[in-house]
Protein backbone atom coordinates (compact mmCIF):
# COMPACT_ATOMS: atom_id res chain seq x y z
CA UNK A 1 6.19 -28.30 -37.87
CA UNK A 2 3.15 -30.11 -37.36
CA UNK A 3 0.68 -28.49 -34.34
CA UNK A 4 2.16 -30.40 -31.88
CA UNK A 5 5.50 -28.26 -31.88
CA UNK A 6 4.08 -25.10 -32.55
CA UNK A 7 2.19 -25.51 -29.08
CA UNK A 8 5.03 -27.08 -27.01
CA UNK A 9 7.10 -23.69 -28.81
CA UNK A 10 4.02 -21.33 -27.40
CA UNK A 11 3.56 -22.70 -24.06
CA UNK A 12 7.93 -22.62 -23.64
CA UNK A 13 7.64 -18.95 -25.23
CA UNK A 14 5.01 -17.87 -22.52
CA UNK A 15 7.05 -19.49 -20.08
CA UNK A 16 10.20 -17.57 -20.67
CA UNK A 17 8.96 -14.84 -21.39
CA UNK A 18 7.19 -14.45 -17.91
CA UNK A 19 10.35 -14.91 -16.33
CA UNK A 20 12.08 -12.57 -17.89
CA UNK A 21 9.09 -10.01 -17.86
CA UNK A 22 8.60 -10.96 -14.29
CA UNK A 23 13.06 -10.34 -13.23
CA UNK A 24 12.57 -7.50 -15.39
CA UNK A 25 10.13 -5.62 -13.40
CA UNK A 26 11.39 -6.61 -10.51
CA UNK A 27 14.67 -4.76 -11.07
CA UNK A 28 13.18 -1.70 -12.97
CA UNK A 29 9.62 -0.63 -12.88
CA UNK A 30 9.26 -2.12 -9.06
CA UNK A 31 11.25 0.42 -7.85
CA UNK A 32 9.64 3.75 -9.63
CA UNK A 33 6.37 2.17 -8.00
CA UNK A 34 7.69 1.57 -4.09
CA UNK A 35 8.67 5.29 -4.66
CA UNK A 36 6.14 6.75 -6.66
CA UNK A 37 3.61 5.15 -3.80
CA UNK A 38 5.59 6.37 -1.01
CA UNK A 39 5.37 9.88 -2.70
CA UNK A 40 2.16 10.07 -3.35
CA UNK A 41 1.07 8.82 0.12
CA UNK A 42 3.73 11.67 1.65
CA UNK A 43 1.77 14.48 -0.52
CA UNK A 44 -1.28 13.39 0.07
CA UNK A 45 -0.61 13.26 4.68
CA UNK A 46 0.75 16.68 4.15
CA UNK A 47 -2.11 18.05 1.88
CA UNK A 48 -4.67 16.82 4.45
CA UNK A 49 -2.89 18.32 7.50
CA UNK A 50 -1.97 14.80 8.63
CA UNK A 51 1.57 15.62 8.82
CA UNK A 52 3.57 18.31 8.43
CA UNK A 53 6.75 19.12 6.13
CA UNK A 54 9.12 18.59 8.84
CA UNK A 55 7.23 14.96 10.00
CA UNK A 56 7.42 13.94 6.44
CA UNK A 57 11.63 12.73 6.94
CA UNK A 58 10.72 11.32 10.14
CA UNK A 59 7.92 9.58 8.68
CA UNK A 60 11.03 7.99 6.21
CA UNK A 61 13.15 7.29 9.16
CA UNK A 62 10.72 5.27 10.81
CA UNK A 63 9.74 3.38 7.76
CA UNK A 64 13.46 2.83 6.84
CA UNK A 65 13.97 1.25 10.44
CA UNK A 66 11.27 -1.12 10.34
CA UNK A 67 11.22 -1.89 6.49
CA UNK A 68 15.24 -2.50 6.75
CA UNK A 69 14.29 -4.87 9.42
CA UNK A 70 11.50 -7.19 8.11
CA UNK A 71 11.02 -6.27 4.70
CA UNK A 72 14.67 -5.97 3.59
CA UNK A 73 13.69 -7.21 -0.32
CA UNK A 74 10.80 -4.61 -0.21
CA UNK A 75 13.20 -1.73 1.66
CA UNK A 76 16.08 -2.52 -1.15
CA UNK A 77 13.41 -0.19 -3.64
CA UNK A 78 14.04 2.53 -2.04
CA UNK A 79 17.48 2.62 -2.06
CA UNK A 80 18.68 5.84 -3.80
CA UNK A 81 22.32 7.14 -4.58
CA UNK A 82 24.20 9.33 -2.00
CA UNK A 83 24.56 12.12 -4.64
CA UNK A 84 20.78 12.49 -5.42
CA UNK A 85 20.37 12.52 -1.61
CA UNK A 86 22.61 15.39 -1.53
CA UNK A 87 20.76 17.56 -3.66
CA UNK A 88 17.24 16.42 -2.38
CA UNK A 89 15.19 19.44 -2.67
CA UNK A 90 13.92 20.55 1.19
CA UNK A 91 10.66 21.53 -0.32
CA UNK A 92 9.67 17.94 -1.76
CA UNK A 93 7.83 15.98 0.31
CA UNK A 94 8.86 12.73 -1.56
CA UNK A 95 12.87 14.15 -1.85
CA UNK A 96 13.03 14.29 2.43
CA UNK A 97 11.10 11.35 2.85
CA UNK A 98 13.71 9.18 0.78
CA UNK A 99 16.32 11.33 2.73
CA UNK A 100 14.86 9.74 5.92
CA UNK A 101 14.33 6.54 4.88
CA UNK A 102 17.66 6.50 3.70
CA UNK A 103 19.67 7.84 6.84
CA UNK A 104 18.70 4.93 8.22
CA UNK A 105 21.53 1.90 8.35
C-alpha cells in the first residue's frame, strides 16, 4: 500500500469509529451521566438545606413534566424499569427523585 491508502484507510477508520463511539455513548454511558448528575445535584439541595427529603420526588415530578415535554431525547435517560422503581429505597435521594420523574406520563 503506498501512503496514499494508508491515509484514505486512517481518515475512514477515524471516521467510523466516531460514529460508532459517538451511538455508543449515546445509548450507554449517556444515561449513567443524566442520572449520576441528577443524583448528585439531589444530594447536594438536600445537604445544603435547599430541599428537603420529601421535596426531592417532587423536584423529579416537575422535571419529568417539563423534560417529557421539550426535551423528550434528553428525558428518555432517565427512563428506569418499573421493577427497580418498586424497590427504590425511600431513604435515597437519587432512588425518589427517579421515582418522581418517572410517575410522570
Amino acid at each position: 500500500m503506498n501512503k496514499m491508502h494508508v491515509t484514505l484507510a486512517v481518515i475512514v477508520s477515524l471516521i467510523i469509529g466516531g460514529l460508532i463511539g459517538s451511538f455508543g455513548y449515546s445509548k450507554t454511558a449517556a444515561k449513567y451521566d443524566a442520572i449520576s448528575t441528577a443524583c448528585v445535584i439531589a444530594n447536594e439541595a438536600v445537604d445544603k438545606e435547599l430541599l428537603t427529603v420529601e421535596q426531592v420526588r417532587e423536584l423529579g415530578a416537575l422535571a419529568g413534566t417539563k423534560m417529557k415535554k421539550d426535551m423528550s431525547s434528553v428525558a428518555s435517560r432517565f427512563a428506569v424499569s418499573p421493577d427497580i422503581l418498586k424497590d427504590a429505597s425511600k431513604e435515597s435521594n437519587c432512588s425518589q427523585f427517579l421515582v418522581g420523574f418517572n410517575s410522570v406520563k
